[in-house]
XYZ file of N, CA and C in Angstrom:
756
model
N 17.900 58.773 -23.516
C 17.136 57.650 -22.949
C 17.121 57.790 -21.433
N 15.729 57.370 -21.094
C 15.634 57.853 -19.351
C 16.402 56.762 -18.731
N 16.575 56.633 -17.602
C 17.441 55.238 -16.513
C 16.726 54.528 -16.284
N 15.493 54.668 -16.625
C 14.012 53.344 -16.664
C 14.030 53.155 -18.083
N 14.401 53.533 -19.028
C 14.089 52.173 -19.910
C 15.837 52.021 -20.598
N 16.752 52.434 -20.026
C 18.128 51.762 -19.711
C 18.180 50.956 -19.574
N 17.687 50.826 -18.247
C 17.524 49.371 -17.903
C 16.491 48.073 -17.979
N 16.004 48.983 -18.960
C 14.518 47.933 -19.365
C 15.269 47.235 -20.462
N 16.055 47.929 -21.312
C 16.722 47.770 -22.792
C 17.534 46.701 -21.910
N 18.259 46.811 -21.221
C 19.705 46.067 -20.680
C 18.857 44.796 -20.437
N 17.768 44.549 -19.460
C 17.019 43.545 -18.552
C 16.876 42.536 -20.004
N 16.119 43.142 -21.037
C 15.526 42.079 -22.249
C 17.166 41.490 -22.972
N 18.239 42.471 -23.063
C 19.203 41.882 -23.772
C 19.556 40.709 -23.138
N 19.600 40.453 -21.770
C 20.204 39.735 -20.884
C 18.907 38.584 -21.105
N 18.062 38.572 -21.361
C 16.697 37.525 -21.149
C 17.241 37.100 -22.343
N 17.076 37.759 -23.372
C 17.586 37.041 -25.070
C 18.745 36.173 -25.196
N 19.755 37.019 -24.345
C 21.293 35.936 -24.598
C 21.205 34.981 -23.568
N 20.429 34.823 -22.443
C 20.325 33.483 -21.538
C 19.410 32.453 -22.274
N 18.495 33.429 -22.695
C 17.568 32.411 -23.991
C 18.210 31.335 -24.731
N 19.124 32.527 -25.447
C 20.142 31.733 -26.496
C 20.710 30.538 -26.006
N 21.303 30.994 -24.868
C 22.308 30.156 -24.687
C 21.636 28.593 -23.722
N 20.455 28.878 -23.587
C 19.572 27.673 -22.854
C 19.615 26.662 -23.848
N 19.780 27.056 -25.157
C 18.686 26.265 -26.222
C 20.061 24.583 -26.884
N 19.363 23.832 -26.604
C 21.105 22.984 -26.739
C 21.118 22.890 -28.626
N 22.295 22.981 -28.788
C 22.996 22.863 -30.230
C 24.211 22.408 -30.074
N 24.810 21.832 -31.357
C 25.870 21.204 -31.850
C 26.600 22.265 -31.808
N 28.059 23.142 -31.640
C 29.263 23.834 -32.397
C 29.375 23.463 -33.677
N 29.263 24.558 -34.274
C 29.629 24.406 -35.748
C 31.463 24.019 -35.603
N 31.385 23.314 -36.387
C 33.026 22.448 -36.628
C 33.162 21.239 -35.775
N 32.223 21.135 -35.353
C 32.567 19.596 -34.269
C 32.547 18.419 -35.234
N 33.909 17.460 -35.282
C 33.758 16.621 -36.018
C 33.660 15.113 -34.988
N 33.885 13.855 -35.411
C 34.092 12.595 -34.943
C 34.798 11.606 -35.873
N 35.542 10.888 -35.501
C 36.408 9.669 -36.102
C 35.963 8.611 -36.045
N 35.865 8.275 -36.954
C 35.301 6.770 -36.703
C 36.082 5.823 -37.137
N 37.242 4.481 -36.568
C 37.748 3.838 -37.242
C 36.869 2.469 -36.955
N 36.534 2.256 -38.611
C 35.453 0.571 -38.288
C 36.232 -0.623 -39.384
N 36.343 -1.379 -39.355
C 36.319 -2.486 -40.374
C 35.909 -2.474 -41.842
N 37.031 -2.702 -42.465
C 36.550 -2.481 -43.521
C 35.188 -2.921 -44.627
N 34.828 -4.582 -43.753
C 33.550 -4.556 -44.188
C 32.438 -3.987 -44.218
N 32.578 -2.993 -43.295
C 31.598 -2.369 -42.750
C 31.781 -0.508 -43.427
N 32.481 -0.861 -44.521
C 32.721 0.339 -45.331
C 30.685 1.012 -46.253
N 30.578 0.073 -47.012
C 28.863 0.592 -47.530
C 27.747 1.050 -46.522
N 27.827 0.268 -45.266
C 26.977 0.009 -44.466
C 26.977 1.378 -43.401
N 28.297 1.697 -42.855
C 28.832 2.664 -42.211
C 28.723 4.408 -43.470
N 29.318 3.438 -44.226
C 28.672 4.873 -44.836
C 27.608 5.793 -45.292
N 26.368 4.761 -45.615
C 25.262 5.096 -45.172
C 24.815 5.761 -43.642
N 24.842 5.303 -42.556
C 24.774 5.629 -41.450
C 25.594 6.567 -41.426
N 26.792 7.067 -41.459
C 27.361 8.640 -41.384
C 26.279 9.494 -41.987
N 25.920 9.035 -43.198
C 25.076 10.287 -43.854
C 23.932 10.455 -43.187
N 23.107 9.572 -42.307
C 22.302 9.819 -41.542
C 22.416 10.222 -40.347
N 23.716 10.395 -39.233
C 23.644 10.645 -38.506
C 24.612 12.209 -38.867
N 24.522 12.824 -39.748
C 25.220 13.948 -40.338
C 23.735 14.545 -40.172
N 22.921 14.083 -41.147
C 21.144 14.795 -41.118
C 20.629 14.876 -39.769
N 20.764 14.324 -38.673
C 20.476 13.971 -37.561
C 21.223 15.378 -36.966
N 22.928 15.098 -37.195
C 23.573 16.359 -36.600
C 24.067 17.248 -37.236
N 23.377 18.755 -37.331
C 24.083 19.138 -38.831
C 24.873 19.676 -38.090
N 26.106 20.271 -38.638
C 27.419 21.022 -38.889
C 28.165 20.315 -38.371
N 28.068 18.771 -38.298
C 28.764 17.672 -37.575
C 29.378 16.891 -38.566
N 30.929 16.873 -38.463
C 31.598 16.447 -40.050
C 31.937 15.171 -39.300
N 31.471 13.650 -40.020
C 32.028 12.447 -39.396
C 33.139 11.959 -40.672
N 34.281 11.501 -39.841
C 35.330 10.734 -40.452
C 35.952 9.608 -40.738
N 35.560 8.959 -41.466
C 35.844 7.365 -41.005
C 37.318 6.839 -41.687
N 38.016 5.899 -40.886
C 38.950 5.247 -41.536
C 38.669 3.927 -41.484
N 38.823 3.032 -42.723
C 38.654 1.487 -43.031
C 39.793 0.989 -43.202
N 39.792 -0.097 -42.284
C 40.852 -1.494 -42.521
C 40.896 -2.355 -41.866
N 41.801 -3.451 -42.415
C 41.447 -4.411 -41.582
C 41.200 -4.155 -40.109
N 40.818 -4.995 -38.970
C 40.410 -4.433 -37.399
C 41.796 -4.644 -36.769
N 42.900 -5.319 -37.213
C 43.560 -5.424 -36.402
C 45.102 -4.264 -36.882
N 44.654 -3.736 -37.985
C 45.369 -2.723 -38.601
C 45.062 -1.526 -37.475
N 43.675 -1.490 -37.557
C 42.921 -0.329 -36.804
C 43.466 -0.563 -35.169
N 43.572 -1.120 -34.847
C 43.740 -1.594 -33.579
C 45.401 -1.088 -33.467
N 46.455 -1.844 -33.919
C 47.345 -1.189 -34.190
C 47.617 0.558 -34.077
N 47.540 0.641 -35.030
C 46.769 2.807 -35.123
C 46.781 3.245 -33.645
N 45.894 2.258 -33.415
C 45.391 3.295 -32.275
C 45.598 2.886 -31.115
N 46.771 2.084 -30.769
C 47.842 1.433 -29.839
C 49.280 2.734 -29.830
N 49.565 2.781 -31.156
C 50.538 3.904 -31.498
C 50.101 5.444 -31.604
N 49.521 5.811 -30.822
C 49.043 7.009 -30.583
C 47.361 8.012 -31.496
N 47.155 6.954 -32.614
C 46.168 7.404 -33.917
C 44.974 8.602 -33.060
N 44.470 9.212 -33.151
C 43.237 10.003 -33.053
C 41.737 9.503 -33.541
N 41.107 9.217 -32.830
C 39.802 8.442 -32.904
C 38.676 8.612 -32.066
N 37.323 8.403 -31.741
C 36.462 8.569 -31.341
C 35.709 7.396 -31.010
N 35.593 6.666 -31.923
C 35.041 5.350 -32.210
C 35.442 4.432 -32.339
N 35.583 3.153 -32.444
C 35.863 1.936 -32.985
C 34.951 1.135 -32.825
N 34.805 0.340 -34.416
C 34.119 -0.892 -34.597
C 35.073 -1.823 -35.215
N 34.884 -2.737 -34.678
C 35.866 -4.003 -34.950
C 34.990 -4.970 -35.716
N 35.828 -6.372 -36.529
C 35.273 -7.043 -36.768
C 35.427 -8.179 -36.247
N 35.651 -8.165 -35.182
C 35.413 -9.706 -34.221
C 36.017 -9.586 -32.966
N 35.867 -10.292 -32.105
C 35.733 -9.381 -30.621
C 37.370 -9.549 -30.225
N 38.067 -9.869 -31.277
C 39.482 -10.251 -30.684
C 40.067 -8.659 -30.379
N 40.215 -8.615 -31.514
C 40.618 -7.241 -31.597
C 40.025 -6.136 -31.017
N 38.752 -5.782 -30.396
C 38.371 -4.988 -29.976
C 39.059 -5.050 -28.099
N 38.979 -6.772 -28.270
C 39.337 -6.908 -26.490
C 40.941 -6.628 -26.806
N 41.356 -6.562 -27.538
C 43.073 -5.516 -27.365
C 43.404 -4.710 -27.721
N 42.144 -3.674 -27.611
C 42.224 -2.650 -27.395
C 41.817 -2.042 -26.263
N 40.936 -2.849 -25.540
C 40.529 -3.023 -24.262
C 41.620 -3.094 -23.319
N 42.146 -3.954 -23.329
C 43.151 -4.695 -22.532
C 44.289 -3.635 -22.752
N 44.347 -2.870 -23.973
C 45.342 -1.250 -24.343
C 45.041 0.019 -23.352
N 43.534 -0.026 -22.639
C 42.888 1.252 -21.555
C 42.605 1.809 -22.801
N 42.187 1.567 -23.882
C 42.106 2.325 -24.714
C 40.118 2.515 -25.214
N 39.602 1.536 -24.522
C 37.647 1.600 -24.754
C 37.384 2.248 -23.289
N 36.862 3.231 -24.151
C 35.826 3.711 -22.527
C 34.270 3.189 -22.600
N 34.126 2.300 -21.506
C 32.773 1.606 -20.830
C 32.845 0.113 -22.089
N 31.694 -0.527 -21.730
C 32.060 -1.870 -22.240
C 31.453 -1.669 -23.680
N 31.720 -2.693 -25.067
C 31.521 -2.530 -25.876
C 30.477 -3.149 -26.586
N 29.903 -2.727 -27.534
C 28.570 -3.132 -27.101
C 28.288 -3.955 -28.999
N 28.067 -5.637 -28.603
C 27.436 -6.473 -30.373
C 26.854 -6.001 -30.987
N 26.850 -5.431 -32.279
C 25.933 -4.664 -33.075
C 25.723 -5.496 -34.329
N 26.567 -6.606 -35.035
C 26.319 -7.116 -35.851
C 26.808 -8.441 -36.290
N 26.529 -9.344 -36.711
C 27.420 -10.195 -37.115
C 27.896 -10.130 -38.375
N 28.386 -11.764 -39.378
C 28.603 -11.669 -40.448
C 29.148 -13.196 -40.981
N 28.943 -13.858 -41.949
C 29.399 -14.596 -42.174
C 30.752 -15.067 -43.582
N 31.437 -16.645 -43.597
C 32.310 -16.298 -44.552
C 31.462 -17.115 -45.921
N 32.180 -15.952 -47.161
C 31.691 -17.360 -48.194
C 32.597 -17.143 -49.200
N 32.906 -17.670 -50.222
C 33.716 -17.964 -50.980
C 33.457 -17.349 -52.421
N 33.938 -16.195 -52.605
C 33.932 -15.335 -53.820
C 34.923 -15.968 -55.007
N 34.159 -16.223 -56.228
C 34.987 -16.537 -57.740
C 34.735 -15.892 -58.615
N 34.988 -15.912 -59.488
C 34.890 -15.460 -60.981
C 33.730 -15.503 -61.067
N 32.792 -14.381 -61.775
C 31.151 -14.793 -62.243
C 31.407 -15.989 -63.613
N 30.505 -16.769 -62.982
C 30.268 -17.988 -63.480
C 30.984 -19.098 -63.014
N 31.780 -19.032 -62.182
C 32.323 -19.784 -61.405
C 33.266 -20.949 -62.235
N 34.209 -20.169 -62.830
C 34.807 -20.987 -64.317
C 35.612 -22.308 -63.812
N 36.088 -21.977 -62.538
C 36.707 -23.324 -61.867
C 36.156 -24.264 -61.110
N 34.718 -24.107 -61.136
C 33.763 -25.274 -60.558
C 33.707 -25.599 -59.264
N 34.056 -24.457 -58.376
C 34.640 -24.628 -57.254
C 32.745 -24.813 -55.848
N 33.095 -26.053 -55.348
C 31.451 -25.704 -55.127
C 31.673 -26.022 -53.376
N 32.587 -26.178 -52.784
C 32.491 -25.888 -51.341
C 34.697 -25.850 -50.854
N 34.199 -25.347 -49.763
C 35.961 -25.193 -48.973
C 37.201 -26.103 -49.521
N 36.423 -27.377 -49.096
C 37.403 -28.329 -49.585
C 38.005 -28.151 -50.797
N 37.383 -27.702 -52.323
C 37.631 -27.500 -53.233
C 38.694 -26.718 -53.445
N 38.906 -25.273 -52.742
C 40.027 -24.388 -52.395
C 41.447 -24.984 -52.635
N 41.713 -26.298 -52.127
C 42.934 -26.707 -51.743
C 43.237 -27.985 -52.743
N 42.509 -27.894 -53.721
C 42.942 -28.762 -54.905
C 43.589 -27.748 -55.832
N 44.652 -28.908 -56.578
C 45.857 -28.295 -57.583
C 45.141 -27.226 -58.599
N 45.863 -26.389 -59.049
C 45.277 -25.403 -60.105
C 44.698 -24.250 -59.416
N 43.890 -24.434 -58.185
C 43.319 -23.339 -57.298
C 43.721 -22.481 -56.839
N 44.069 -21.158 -57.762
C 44.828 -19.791 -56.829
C 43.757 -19.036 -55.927
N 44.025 -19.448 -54.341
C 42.880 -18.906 -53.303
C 43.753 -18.013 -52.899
N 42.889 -16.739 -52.597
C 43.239 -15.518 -51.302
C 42.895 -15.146 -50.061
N 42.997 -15.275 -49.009
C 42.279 -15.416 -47.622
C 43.208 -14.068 -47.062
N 42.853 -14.173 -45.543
C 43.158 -12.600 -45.084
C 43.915 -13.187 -43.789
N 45.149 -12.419 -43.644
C 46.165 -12.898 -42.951
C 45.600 -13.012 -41.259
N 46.310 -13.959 -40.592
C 45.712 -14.663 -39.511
C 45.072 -13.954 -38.665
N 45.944 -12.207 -38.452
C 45.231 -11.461 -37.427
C 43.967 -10.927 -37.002
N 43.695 -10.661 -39.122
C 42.904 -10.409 -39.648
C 41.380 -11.193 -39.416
N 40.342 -10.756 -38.824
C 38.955 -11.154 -38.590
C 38.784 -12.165 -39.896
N 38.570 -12.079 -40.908
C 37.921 -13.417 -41.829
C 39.357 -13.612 -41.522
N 40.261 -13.951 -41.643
C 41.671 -14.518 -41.448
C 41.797 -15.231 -40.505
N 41.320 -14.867 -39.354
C 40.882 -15.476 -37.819
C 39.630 -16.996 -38.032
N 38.447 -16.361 -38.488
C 37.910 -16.860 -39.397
C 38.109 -18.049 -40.294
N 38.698 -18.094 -40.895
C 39.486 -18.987 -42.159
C 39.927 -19.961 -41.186
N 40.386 -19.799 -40.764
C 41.473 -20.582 -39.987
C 40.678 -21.720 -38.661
N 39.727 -21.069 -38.016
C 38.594 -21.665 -37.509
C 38.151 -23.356 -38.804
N 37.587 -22.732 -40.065
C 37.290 -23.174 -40.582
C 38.288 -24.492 -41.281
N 39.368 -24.021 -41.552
C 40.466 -25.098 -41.863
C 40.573 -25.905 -40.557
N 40.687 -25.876 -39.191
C 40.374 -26.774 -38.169
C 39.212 -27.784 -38.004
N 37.946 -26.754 -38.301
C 37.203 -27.906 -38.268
C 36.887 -28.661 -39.520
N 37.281 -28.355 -40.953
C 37.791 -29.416 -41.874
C 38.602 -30.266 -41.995
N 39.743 -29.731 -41.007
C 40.870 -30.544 -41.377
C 41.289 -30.548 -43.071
N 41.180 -29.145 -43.615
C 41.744 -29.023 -44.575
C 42.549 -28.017 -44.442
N 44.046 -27.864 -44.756
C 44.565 -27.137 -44.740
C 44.820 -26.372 -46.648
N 44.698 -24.795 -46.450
C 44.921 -24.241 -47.846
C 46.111 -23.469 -48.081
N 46.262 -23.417 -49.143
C 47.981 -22.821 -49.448
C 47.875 -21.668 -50.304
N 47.163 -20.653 -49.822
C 47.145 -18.971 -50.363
C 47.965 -18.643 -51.129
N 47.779 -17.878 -52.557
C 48.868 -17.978 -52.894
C 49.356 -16.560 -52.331
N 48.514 -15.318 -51.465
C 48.237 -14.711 -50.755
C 47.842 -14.076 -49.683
N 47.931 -13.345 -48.709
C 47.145 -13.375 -47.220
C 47.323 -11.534 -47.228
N 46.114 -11.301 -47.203
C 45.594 -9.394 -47.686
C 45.434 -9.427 -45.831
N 45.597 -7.551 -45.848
C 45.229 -7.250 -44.556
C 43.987 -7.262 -44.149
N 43.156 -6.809 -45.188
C 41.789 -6.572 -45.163
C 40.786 -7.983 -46.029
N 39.685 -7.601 -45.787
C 38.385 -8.575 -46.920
C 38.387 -7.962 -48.272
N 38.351 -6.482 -48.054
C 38.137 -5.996 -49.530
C 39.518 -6.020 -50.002
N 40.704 -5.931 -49.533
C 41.929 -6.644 -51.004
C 41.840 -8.257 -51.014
N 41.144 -8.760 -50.008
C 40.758 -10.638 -50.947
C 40.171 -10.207 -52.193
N 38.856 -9.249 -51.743
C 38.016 -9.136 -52.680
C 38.489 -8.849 -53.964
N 39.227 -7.896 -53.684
C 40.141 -7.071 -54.823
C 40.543 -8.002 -55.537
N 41.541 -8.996 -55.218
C 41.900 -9.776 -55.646
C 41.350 -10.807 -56.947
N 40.155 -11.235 -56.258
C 39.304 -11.844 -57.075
C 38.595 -11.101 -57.935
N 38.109 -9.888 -57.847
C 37.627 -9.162 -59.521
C 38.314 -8.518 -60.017
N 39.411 -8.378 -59.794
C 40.744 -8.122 -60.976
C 41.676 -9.392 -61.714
N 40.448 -10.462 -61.307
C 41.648 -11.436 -62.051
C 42.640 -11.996 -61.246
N 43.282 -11.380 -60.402
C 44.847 -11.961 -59.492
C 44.293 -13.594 -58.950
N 43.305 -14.055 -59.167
C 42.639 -15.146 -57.802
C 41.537 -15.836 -58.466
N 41.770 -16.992 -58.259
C 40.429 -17.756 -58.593
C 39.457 -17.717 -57.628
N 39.674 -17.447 -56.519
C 38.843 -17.642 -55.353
C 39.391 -16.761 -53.916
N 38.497 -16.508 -53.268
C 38.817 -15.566 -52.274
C 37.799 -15.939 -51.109
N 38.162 -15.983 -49.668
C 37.672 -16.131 -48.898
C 36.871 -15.024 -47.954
N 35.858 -14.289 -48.365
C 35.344 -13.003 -47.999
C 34.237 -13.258 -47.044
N 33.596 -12.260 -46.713
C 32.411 -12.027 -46.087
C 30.754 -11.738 -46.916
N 30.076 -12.722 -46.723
C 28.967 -12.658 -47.195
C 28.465 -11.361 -48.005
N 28.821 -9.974 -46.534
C 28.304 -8.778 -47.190
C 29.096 -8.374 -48.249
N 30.548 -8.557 -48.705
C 31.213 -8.072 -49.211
C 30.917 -8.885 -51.100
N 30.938 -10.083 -50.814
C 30.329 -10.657 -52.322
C 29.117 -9.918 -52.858
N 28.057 -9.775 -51.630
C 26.912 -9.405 -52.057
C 27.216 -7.856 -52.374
N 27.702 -7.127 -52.329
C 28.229 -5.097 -52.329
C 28.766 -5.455 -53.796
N 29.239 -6.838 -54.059
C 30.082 -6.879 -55.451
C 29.430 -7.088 -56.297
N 28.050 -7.655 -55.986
C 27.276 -7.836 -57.614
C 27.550 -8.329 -58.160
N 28.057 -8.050 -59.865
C 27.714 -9.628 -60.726
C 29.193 -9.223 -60.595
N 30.033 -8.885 -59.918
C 31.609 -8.889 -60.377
C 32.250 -10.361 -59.663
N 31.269 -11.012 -58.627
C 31.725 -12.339 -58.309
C 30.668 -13.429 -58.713
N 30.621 -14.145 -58.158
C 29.752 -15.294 -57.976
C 30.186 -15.938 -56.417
N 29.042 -15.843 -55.682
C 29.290 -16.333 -54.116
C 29.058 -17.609 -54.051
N 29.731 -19.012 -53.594
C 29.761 -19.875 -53.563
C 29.482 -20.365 -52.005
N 28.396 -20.452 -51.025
C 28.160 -20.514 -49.260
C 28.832 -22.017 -49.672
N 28.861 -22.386 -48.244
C 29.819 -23.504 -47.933
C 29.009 -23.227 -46.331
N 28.732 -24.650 -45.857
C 28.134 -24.817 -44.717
C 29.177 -24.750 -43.341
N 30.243 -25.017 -43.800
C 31.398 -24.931 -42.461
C 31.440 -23.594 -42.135
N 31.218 -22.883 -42.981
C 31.034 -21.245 -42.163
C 30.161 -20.909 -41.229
N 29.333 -21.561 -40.788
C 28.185 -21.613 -39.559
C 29.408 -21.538 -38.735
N 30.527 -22.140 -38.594
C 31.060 -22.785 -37.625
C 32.208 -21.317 -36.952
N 32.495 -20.389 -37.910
C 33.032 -19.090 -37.765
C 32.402 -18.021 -37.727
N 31.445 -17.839 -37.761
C 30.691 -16.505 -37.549
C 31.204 -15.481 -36.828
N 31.413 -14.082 -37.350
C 32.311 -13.440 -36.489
C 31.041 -12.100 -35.596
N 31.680 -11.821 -34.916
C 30.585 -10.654 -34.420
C 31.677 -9.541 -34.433
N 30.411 -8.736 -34.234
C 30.920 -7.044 -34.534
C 30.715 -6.521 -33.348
N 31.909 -6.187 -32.521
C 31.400 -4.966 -31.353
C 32.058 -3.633 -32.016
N 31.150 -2.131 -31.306
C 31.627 -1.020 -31.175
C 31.820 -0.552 -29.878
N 32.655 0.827 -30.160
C 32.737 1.175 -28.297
C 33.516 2.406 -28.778
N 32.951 3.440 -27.553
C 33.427 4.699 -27.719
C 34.942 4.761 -27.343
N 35.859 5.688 -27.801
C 37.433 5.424 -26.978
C 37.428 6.330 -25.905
N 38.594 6.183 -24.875
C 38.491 6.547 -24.052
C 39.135 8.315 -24.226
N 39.992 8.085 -25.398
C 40.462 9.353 -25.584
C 39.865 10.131 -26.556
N 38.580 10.266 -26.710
C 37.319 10.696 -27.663
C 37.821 12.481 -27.104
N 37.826 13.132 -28.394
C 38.004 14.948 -28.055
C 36.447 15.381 -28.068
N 35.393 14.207 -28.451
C 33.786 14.236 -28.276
C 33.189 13.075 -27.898
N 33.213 12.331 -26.714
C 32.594 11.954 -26.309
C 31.119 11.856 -26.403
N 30.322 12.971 -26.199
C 29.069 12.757 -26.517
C 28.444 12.666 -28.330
N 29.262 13.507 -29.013
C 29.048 12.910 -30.171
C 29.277 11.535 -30.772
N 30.285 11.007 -29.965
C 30.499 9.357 -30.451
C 29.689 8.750 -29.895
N 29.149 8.915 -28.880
C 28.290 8.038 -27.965
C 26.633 7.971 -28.868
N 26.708 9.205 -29.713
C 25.560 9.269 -30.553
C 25.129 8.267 -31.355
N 26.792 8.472 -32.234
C 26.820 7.748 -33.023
C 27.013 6.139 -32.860
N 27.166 5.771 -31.816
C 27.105 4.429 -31.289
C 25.503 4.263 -30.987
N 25.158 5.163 -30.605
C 23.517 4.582 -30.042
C 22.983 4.827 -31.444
N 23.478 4.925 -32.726
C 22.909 5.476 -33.881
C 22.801 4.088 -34.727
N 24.071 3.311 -34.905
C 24.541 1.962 -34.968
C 23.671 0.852 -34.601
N 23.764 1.034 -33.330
C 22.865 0.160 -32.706
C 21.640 0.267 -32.463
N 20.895 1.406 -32.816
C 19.483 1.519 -33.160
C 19.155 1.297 -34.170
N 17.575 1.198 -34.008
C 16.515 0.461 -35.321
C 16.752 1.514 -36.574
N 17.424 2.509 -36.288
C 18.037 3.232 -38.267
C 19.171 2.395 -38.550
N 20.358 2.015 -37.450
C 21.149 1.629 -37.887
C 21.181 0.183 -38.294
N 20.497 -0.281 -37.200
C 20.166 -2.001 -37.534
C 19.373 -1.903 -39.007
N 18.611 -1.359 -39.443
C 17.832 -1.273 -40.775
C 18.781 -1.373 -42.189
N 19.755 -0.605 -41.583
C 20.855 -0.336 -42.935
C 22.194 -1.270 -42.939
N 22.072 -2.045 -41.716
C 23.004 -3.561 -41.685
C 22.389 -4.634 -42.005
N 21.132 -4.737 -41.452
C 20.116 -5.755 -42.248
C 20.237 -5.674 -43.683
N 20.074 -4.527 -44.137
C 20.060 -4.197 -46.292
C 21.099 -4.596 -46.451
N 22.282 -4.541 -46.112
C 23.695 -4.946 -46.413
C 24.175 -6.118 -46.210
N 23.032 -6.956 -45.381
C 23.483 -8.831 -45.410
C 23.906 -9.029 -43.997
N 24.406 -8.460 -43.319
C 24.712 -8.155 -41.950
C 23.470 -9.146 -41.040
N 23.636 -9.703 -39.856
C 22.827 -10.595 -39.299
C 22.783 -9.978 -37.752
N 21.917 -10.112 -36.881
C 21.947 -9.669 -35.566
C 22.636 -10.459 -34.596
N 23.658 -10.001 -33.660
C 24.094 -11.023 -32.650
C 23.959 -11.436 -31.829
């Protein structure tokens, strides 16, 4: 080969691999964490699978539980990317931990209602009812967002209830009540409705009065930053708002 097209060969290799390397792509193996609320288990999981199609070779991970479980976690060192909370308590102490990078941003609300037995065998037809004799109720311990929640609601009734239980999460109230353990359970709108005919949802108007909201927010110790930030603007866009709307979810 002559020293003119040596370096003709060399000149194009060098055009091809700057090419390459102009063109933006994901790393194959890049994953993200997502720790959200457990209500937000159907809803979130939909949206992973879309923002997976969105990013391929992008493995997302989510962990569910209660928000103040999650919060916890990730006070004690946990590995995360994301967090969505279910009510702004908990997200602001994690805040107040240096633990959110930039401010966090309302993506959803949610309301409480009162899950029974399908057919509603104990006749139970608003809050007050909860706290009459015979009534085994399950609510979600105080820290806990509907727990936080609940408790709102027993103030402005002025009824106090006597659990025969207090779960970390909504879905072991839930649990509770379609396995039988519970006549009644104090859940989240979306979560009766995900249950189908396995409850019967009983609304109660004092729940206007607790409405919880949902913030997310990227962490500050994200090993991907720009992939979480995706997936936050993924959430809070019109795909993600579409697939919280289907799930009962309300705007805040």
């Amino acid at each position: 080969m002559t020293r003119a097209r040596a370096g003709a060969a060399m000149l194009a290799a060098i055009t091809l691999v700057s090419a390459c390397s102009s063109e933006p792509s994901t790393p194959a193996g890049d994953s993200i964490v997502v720790f959200a609320a457990a209500s937000l288990k159907p809803a979130f999981t939909q949206i992973g699978e879309q923002f997976k199609a969105d990013n391929p070779d992008v493995k997302v991970e989510f962990s569910f539980a209660g928000s103040s479980d999650l919060v916890t976690q990730l006070t004690q060192g946990a590995d995360a990317d994301v967090f969505a909370s279910a009510d702004t308590r908990n997200m602001d102490k994690a805040a107040q931990a240096g633990l959110v990078d930039g401010a966090p941003v309302d993506f959803a609300t949610n309301t409480l209602t009162i899950a029974v037995a399908p057919g509603n065998p104990k006749g139970i037809k608003g809050f007050q009812d909860l706290a009459k004799p015979g009534v085994a109720v399950v609510v979600c311990a105080p820290p806990v967002p509907c727990g936080g929640a609940t408790e709102k609601v027993e103030k402005a009734t002025a009824v106090t209830l006597s659990p025969v239980s207090e779960e970390t999460s909504v879905t072991d109230v839930l649990n509770k009540v379609t396995t039988g353990q519970a006549d009644a359970g104090i859940v989240y709108v979306t979560d009766a409705a995900d249950a189908g005919d396995k409850v019967t949802s009983v609304p109660f108007p004092e729940a206007a009065q607790a409405v919880n909201t949902y913030p997310i927010a990227v962490l500050k110790d994200s090993q991907n930053s720009e992939l979480a930030n995706r997936f936050v603007d993924l959430v809070t866009g019109e795909a993600g708002q579409k697939v919280l709307a289907e799930e009962g979810f309300t705007k805040p």
